[in-house]
Amino acid sequence: MLEAIAREPLDRSGDPLHEQLRRRVADAIGADALAPGTPLPTEQELQDAFGVSRSVVRQALAALAAAGSIERRRGRGSVVASRRTLHRSADRAGGLLQHVEAQGASLRTRVLSLAPRTVAGAVATELGVADAWALSRVRSIDDAPVVVGETLFSRARFPHPTVEALTDASLLDWMRQQGADPVGGPRRLRAAPADAEVAALLGVSTGAPLLLLEGVTEDASGAVLERFSLWHAPDTVFDVDARVRAGSRDEALADIRAQLAALQGAVARLDA
């Protein structure tokens, strides 16, 4: 087991040692070298293998536990956490809370930041305003992080959001409470590499291929309520209900296959 983590020494002149150790374990978990339920080496074994202090090991393990990558059990050490696969409908608008509850799971929402932001260019044109709120969140199923998201929405239309109101809550439900009527809007799904910040929050390695869902939600009049970017954990499954119109079956199937092939190719290139 140590071989999957301690393949080479830590870089003493690079990033903080606890962050390097966290990435080593996260990489091994992401590459399936450490399966769910696998016991991790003890703190002493990690200290000896990497020549680091106990505080370094404990910081790394604490970060992995906070990200939901491992479970720490008093008196029994740490084990690799199991992950519940998130299923989302790619062709149906709606909050993540409703999707998860329909699967019989529990969704937690942690607000990372909520702050005013001035936007410009195409983003301002899309939102219809320059003064926006920028909301960053991490969302977890049964305590395992599955989505990191950033959402922009109008300060004029929604002047009083709070961290408390949006913790463990649906933003679209909150908007409805403010008198809005979200009905959906265009979305785009593509493969994207995890940057260091998103990787740490999802408990995956930097550069790991994620599924990025981008789009806007409009109200019944066509006004944009929110603009969002959602980075999904690599094991997320997007379900598509594809219905073929009479007389165009072959064309529709070819189009669906082409889209799936393009997405699979993008993921493969990121994972190479």
PDB file of C-alpha atoms in Angstrom, residues 28-230:
ATOM      1  CA  ALA A  28      -3.589   7.141  -5.430  1.00  0.00           C
ATOM      2  CA  ILE A  29      -7.292   7.237  -4.593  1.00  0.00           C
ATOM      3  CA  GLY A  30      -8.170   8.905  -7.896  1.00  0.00           C
ATOM      4  CA  ALA A  31      -6.161   6.325  -9.850  1.00  0.00           C
ATOM      5  CA  ASP A  32      -7.972   3.493  -8.020  1.00  0.00           C
ATOM      6  CA  ALA A  33      -4.674   2.328  -6.516  1.00  0.00           C
ATOM      7  CA  LEU A  34      -6.458   2.619  -3.161  1.00  0.00           C
ATOM      8  CA  ALA A  35      -9.986   1.223  -3.318  1.00  0.00           C
ATOM      9  CA  PRO A  36     -12.846   2.368  -1.048  1.00  0.00           C
ATOM     10  CA  GLY A  37     -12.530   0.793   2.385  1.00  0.00           C
ATOM     11  CA  THR A  38      -8.758   0.295   2.086  1.00  0.00           C
ATOM     12  CA  PRO A  39      -6.980   1.143   5.370  1.00  0.00           C
ATOM     13  CA  LEU A  40      -4.360   3.864   5.004  1.00  0.00           C
ATOM     14  CA  PRO A  41      -0.867   3.487   6.431  1.00  0.00           C
ATOM     15  CA  THR A  42      -0.617   4.606  10.041  1.00  0.00           C
ATOM     16  CA  GLU A  43       0.633   8.065  10.940  1.00  0.00           C
ATOM     17  CA  GLN A  44       3.926   6.527  12.058  1.00  0.00           C
ATOM     18  CA  GLU A  45       4.314   4.607   8.784  1.00  0.00           C
ATOM     19  CA  LEU A  46       3.735   7.793   6.777  1.00  0.00           C
ATOM     20  CA  GLN A  47       6.212   9.685   8.967  1.00  0.00           C
ATOM     21  CA  ASP A  48       8.865   7.027   8.415  1.00  0.00           C
ATOM     22  CA  ALA A  49       8.197   6.651   4.680  1.00  0.00           C
ATOM     23  CA  PHE A  50       8.483  10.373   3.928  1.00  0.00           C
ATOM     24  CA  GLY A  51      10.733  11.553   6.748  1.00  0.00           C
ATOM     25  CA  VAL A  52       8.251  14.162   7.959  1.00  0.00           C
ATOM     26  CA  SER A  53       6.847  15.183  11.320  1.00  0.00           C
ATOM     27  CA  ARG A  54       3.591  13.968  12.799  1.00  0.00           C
ATOM     28  CA  SER A  55       2.067  17.448  12.350  1.00  0.00           C
ATOM     29  CA  VAL A  56       2.696  17.255   8.577  1.00  0.00           C
ATOM     30  CA  VAL A  57       0.961  13.874   8.373  1.00  0.00           C
ATOM     31  CA  ARG A  58      -1.960  15.048  10.474  1.00  0.00           C
ATOM     32  CA  GLN A  59      -2.460  18.184   8.358  1.00  0.00           C
ATOM     33  CA  ALA A  60      -2.532  16.068   5.198  1.00  0.00           C
ATOM     34  CA  LEU A  61      -4.987  13.560   6.664  1.00  0.00           C
ATOM     35  CA  ALA A  62      -7.201  16.330   8.033  1.00  0.00           C
ATOM     36  CA  ALA A  63      -7.425  17.918   4.569  1.00  0.00           C
ATOM     37  CA  LEU A  64      -8.282  14.555   2.986  1.00  0.00           C
ATOM     38  CA  ALA A  65     -10.964  13.946   5.605  1.00  0.00           C
ATOM     39  CA  ALA A  66     -12.424  17.435   5.084  1.00  0.00           C
ATOM     40  CA  ALA A  67     -12.642  16.721   1.343  1.00  0.00           C
ATOM     41  CA  GLY A  68     -14.437  13.437   2.010  1.00  0.00           C
ATOM     42  CA  SER A  69     -11.626  11.356   0.487  1.00  0.00           C
ATOM     43  CA  ILE A  70     -10.942   9.387   3.658  1.00  0.00           C
ATOM     44  CA  GLU A  71     -12.781   8.475   6.836  1.00  0.00           C
ATOM     45  CA  ARG A  72     -10.933   8.818  10.133  1.00  0.00           C
ATOM     46  CA  ARG A  73     -12.019   6.305  12.755  1.00  0.00           C
ATOM     47  CA  ARG A  74     -10.964   6.761  16.348  1.00  0.00           C
ATOM     48  CA  GLY A  75      -8.743   3.894  17.446  1.00  0.00           C
ATOM     49  CA  ARG A  76      -8.867   2.225  14.013  1.00  0.00           C
ATOM     50  CA  GLY A  77      -6.993   4.647  11.768  1.00  0.00           C
ATOM     51  CA  SER A  78      -8.141   6.027   8.422  1.00  0.00           C
ATOM     52  CA  VAL A  79      -9.708   4.271   5.443  1.00  0.00           C
ATOM     53  CA  VAL A  80     -10.471   5.352   1.886  1.00  0.00           C
ATOM     54  CA  ALA A  81     -14.031   6.682   1.805  1.00  0.00           C
ATOM     55  CA  SER A  82     -16.658   5.187  -0.439  1.00  0.00           C
ATOM     56  CA  ARG A  83     -18.147   7.504  -3.046  1.00  0.00           C
ATOM     57  CA  ARG A  84     -21.782   7.587  -4.068  1.00  0.00           C
ATOM     58  CA  THR A  85     -22.070   8.129  -7.827  1.00  0.00           C
ATOM     59  CA  LEU A  86     -23.953  11.317  -8.660  1.00  0.00           C
ATOM     60  CA  HIS A  87     -26.504  10.971 -11.444  1.00  0.00           C
ATOM     61  CA  ARG A  88     -27.684  14.195 -13.107  1.00  0.00           C
ATOM     62  CA  SER A  89     -30.132  14.716 -15.922  1.00  0.00           C
ATOM     63  CA  ALA A  90     -28.386  16.596 -18.730  1.00  0.00           C
ATOM     64  CA  ASP A  91     -31.651  17.543 -20.415  1.00  0.00           C
ATOM     65  CA  ARG A  92     -33.636  18.760 -17.392  1.00  0.00           C
ATOM     66  CA  ALA A  93     -33.205  22.049 -15.553  1.00  0.00           C
ATOM     67  CA  GLY A  94     -33.558  22.252 -11.805  1.00  0.00           C
ATOM     68  CA  GLY A  95     -31.571  22.449  -8.622  1.00  0.00           C
ATOM     69  CA  LEU A  96     -29.107  19.765  -7.600  1.00  0.00           C
ATOM     70  CA  LEU A  97     -30.975  19.311  -4.323  1.00  0.00           C
ATOM     71  CA  GLN A  98     -34.006  17.908  -6.127  1.00  0.00           C
ATOM     72  CA  HIS A  99     -31.843  15.583  -8.258  1.00  0.00           C
ATOM     73  CA  VAL A 100     -30.072  14.146  -5.206  1.00  0.00           C
ATOM     74  CA  GLU A 101     -33.147  13.784  -3.008  1.00  0.00           C
ATOM     75  CA  ALA A 102     -34.856  11.894  -5.841  1.00  0.00           C
ATOM     76  CA  GLN A 103     -32.015   9.355  -5.556  1.00  0.00           C
ATOM     77  CA  GLY A 104     -32.640   8.918  -1.828  1.00  0.00           C
ATOM     78  CA  ALA A 105     -29.387  10.620  -0.808  1.00  0.00           C
ATOM     79  CA  SER A 106     -28.559  13.569   1.441  1.00  0.00           C
ATOM     80  CA  LEU A 107     -27.083  16.757  -0.046  1.00  0.00           C
ATOM     81  CA  ARG A 108     -25.026  19.224   1.990  1.00  0.00           C
ATOM     82  CA  THR A 109     -24.095  22.672   0.716  1.00  0.00           C
ATOM     83  CA  ARG A 110     -21.174  24.658   2.129  1.00  0.00           C
ATOM     84  CA  VAL A 111     -20.786  28.283   1.071  1.00  0.00           C
ATOM     85  CA  LEU A 112     -17.140  29.088   0.404  1.00  0.00           C
ATOM     86  CA  SER A 113     -17.703  32.768  -0.379  1.00  0.00           C
ATOM     87  CA  LEU A 114     -20.443  35.265  -1.194  1.00  0.00           C
ATOM     88  CA  ALA A 115     -19.246  38.677  -2.319  1.00  0.00           C
ATOM     89  CA  PRO A 116     -20.082  41.517  -4.717  1.00  0.00           C
ATOM     90  CA  ARG A 117     -18.360  41.373  -8.096  1.00  0.00           C
ATOM     91  CA  THR A 118     -18.347  43.765 -11.036  1.00  0.00           C
ATOM     92  CA  VAL A 119     -18.578  41.883 -14.329  1.00  0.00           C
ATOM     93  CA  ALA A 120     -18.034  43.150 -17.852  1.00  0.00           C
ATOM     94  CA  GLY A 121     -18.154  42.155 -21.497  1.00  0.00           C
ATOM     95  CA  ALA A 122     -20.076  39.066 -22.517  1.00  0.00           C
ATOM     96  CA  VAL A 123     -20.785  38.094 -18.904  1.00  0.00           C
ATOM     97  CA  ALA A 124     -22.428  41.457 -18.147  1.00  0.00           C
ATOM     98  CA  THR A 125     -24.390  41.265 -21.391  1.00  0.00           C
ATOM     99  CA  GLU A 126     -25.609  37.773 -20.533  1.00  0.00           C
ATOM    100  CA  LEU A 127     -26.611  38.714 -16.980  1.00  0.00           C
ATOM    101  CA  GLY A 128     -28.042  42.046 -18.066  1.00  0.00           C
ATOM    102  CA  VAL A 129     -26.181  43.815 -15.237  1.00  0.00           C
ATOM    103  CA  ALA A 130     -22.619  44.718 -14.264  1.00  0.00           C
ATOM    104  CA  ASP A 131     -23.126  44.534 -10.490  1.00  0.00           C
ATOM    105  CA  ALA A 132     -23.395  40.894  -9.479  1.00  0.00           C
ATOM    106  CA  TRP A 133     -23.076  38.573  -6.538  1.00  0.00           C
ATOM    107  CA  ALA A 134     -20.409  35.876  -6.865  1.00  0.00           C
ATOM    108  CA  LEU A 135     -21.354  32.741  -4.939  1.00  0.00           C
ATOM    109  CA  SER A 136     -18.889  29.856  -4.533  1.00  0.00           C
ATOM    110  CA  ARG A 137     -20.055  26.565  -3.006  1.00  0.00           C
ATOM    111  CA  VAL A 138     -19.017  22.962  -2.515  1.00  0.00           C
ATOM    112  CA  ARG A 139     -21.804  20.394  -2.455  1.00  0.00           C
ATOM    113  CA  SER A 140     -21.535  16.923  -0.944  1.00  0.00           C
ATOM    114  CA  ILE A 141     -23.554  13.724  -1.056  1.00  0.00           C
ATOM    115  CA  ASP A 142     -23.436  11.829   2.225  1.00  0.00           C
ATOM    116  CA  ASP A 143     -20.399  13.988   3.184  1.00  0.00           C
ATOM    117  CA  ALA A 144     -18.433  13.177  -0.016  1.00  0.00           C
ATOM    118  CA  PRO A 145     -17.809  16.329  -2.137  1.00  0.00           C
ATOM    119  CA  VAL A 146     -19.229  15.934  -5.653  1.00  0.00           C
ATOM    120  CA  VAL A 147     -19.649  19.458  -7.070  1.00  0.00           C
ATOM    121  CA  VAL A 148     -17.763  22.742  -6.775  1.00  0.00           C
ATOM    122  CA  GLY A 149     -19.656  25.657  -8.258  1.00  0.00           C
ATOM    123  CA  GLU A 150     -19.509  29.369  -8.917  1.00  0.00           C
ATOM    124  CA  THR A 151     -22.685  31.314  -9.648  1.00  0.00           C
ATOM    125  CA  LEU A 152     -23.197  34.939 -10.638  1.00  0.00           C
ATOM    126  CA  PHE A 153     -26.537  36.678 -10.118  1.00  0.00           C
ATOM    127  CA  SER A 154     -27.875  40.237 -10.072  1.00  0.00           C
ATOM    128  CA  ARG A 155     -27.403  42.388  -6.978  1.00  0.00           C
ATOM    129  CA  ALA A 156     -30.248  44.680  -8.054  1.00  0.00           C
ATOM    130  CA  ARG A 157     -32.770  41.859  -8.363  1.00  0.00           C
ATOM    131  CA  PHE A 158     -31.501  39.930  -5.319  1.00  0.00           C
ATOM    132  CA  PRO A 159     -30.106  42.571  -2.925  1.00  0.00           C
ATOM    133  CA  HIS A 160     -29.965  40.593   0.330  1.00  0.00           C
ATOM    134  CA  PRO A 161     -28.547  37.056   0.014  1.00  0.00           C
ATOM    135  CA  THR A 162     -26.789  35.659   3.078  1.00  0.00           C
ATOM    136  CA  VAL A 163     -24.425  32.781   3.723  1.00  0.00           C
ATOM    137  CA  GLU A 164     -26.859  31.441   6.321  1.00  0.00           C
ATOM    138  CA  ALA A 165     -29.791  31.395   3.877  1.00  0.00           C
ATOM    139  CA  LEU A 166     -27.772  29.571   1.207  1.00  0.00           C
ATOM    140  CA  THR A 167     -26.069  26.989   3.437  1.00  0.00           C
ATOM    141  CA  ASP A 168     -27.601  23.528   2.943  1.00  0.00           C
ATOM    142  CA  ALA A 169     -30.144  25.151   0.628  1.00  0.00           C
ATOM    143  CA  SER A 170     -31.071  25.453  -3.038  1.00  0.00           C
ATOM    144  CA  LEU A 171     -30.246  28.785  -4.682  1.00  0.00           C
ATOM    145  CA  LEU A 172     -33.189  28.397  -7.078  1.00  0.00           C
ATOM    146  CA  ASP A 173     -35.555  27.742  -4.170  1.00  0.00           C
ATOM    147  CA  TRP A 174     -34.201  30.863  -2.463  1.00  0.00           C
ATOM    148  CA  MET A 175     -34.771  32.855  -5.667  1.00  0.00           C
ATOM    149  CA  ARG A 176     -38.369  31.629  -5.747  1.00  0.00           C
ATOM    150  CA  GLN A 177     -38.781  32.924  -2.204  1.00  0.00           C
ATOM    151  CA  GLN A 178     -37.655  36.319  -3.523  1.00  0.00           C
ATOM    152  CA  GLY A 179     -40.398  36.263  -6.171  1.00  0.00           C
ATOM    153  CA  ALA A 180     -38.453  34.867  -9.144  1.00  0.00           C
ATOM    154  CA  ASP A 181     -39.740  32.078 -11.403  1.00  0.00           C
ATOM    155  CA  PRO A 182     -36.784  29.981 -12.690  1.00  0.00           C
ATOM    156  CA  VAL A 183     -37.723  27.909 -15.742  1.00  0.00           C
ATOM    157  CA  GLY A 184     -34.366  26.790 -17.196  1.00  0.00           C
ATOM    158  CA  GLY A 185     -32.021  27.777 -19.973  1.00  0.00           C
ATOM    159  CA  PRO A 186     -29.162  26.649 -22.207  1.00  0.00           C
ATOM    160  CA  ARG A 187     -26.396  24.461 -20.761  1.00  0.00           C
ATOM    161  CA  ARG A 188     -23.076  23.194 -22.058  1.00  0.00           C
ATOM    162  CA  LEU A 189     -21.237  20.108 -20.797  1.00  0.00           C
ATOM    163  CA  ARG A 190     -17.531  19.600 -21.450  1.00  0.00           C
ATOM    164  CA  ALA A 191     -14.452  17.961 -20.000  1.00  0.00           C
ATOM    165  CA  ALA A 192     -12.076  20.238 -18.079  1.00  0.00           C
ATOM    166  CA  PRO A 193      -8.959  19.638 -15.954  1.00  0.00           C
ATOM    167  CA  ALA A 194      -9.170  20.285 -12.216  1.00  0.00           C
ATOM    168  CA  ASP A 195      -7.119  23.250 -11.043  1.00  0.00           C
ATOM    169  CA  ALA A 196      -5.405  23.038  -7.661  1.00  0.00           C
ATOM    170  CA  GLU A 197      -8.228  24.704  -5.722  1.00  0.00           C
ATOM    171  CA  VAL A 198     -11.053  22.618  -7.201  1.00  0.00           C
ATOM    172  CA  ALA A 199      -8.947  19.441  -6.933  1.00  0.00           C
ATOM    173  CA  ALA A 200      -8.389  20.007  -3.211  1.00  0.00           C
ATOM    174  CA  LEU A 201     -12.098  20.586  -2.616  1.00  0.00           C
ATOM    175  CA  LEU A 202     -13.150  17.463  -4.538  1.00  0.00           C
ATOM    176  CA  GLY A 203     -10.331  15.298  -3.188  1.00  0.00           C
ATOM    177  CA  VAL A 204      -8.868  14.510  -6.614  1.00  0.00           C
ATOM    178  CA  SER A 205      -5.471  15.149  -8.147  1.00  0.00           C
ATOM    179  CA  THR A 206      -4.656  18.427  -9.894  1.00  0.00           C
ATOM    180  CA  GLY A 207      -5.339  18.041 -13.606  1.00  0.00           C
ATOM    181  CA  ALA A 208      -7.831  15.198 -13.117  1.00  0.00           C
ATOM    182  CA  PRO A 209     -10.544  15.256 -15.805  1.00  0.00           C
ATOM    183  CA  LEU A 210     -13.785  16.714 -14.475  1.00  0.00           C
ATOM    184  CA  LEU A 211     -17.158  17.325 -16.093  1.00  0.00           C
ATOM    185  CA  LEU A 212     -17.850  21.065 -16.289  1.00  0.00           C
ATOM    186  CA  LEU A 213     -21.481  22.111 -16.675  1.00  0.00           C
ATOM    187  CA  GLU A 214     -21.915  25.766 -17.666  1.00  0.00           C
ATOM    188  CA  GLY A 215     -25.052  27.693 -18.439  1.00  0.00           C
ATOM    189  CA  VAL A 216     -27.695  30.173 -17.395  1.00  0.00           C
ATOM    190  CA  THR A 217     -31.091  29.928 -15.767  1.00  0.00           C
ATOM    191  CA  GLU A 218     -33.811  32.221 -17.085  1.00  0.00           C
ATOM    192  CA  ASP A 219     -37.200  33.207 -15.746  1.00  0.00           C
ATOM    193  CA  ALA A 220     -40.486  32.901 -17.627  1.00  0.00           C
ATOM    194  CA  SER A 221     -39.858  36.225 -19.399  1.00  0.00           C
ATOM    195  CA  GLY A 222     -36.428  35.138 -20.656  1.00  0.00           C
ATOM    196  CA  ALA A 223     -34.441  37.311 -18.227  1.00  0.00           C
ATOM    197  CA  VAL A 224     -31.281  35.640 -16.924  1.00  0.00           C
ATOM    198  CA  LEU A 225     -31.407  34.904 -13.194  1.00  0.00           C
ATOM    199  CA  GLU A 226     -28.022  33.212 -12.796  1.00  0.00           C
ATOM    200  CA  ARG A 227     -24.902  32.257 -14.705  1.00  0.00           C
ATOM    201  CA  PHE A 228     -23.141  29.178 -13.339  1.00  0.00           C
ATOM    202  CA  SER A 229     -20.073  26.965 -13.727  1.00  0.00           C
ATOM    203  CA  LEU A 230     -20.227  23.587 -11.950  1.00  0.00           C
TER     204      LEU A 230
END
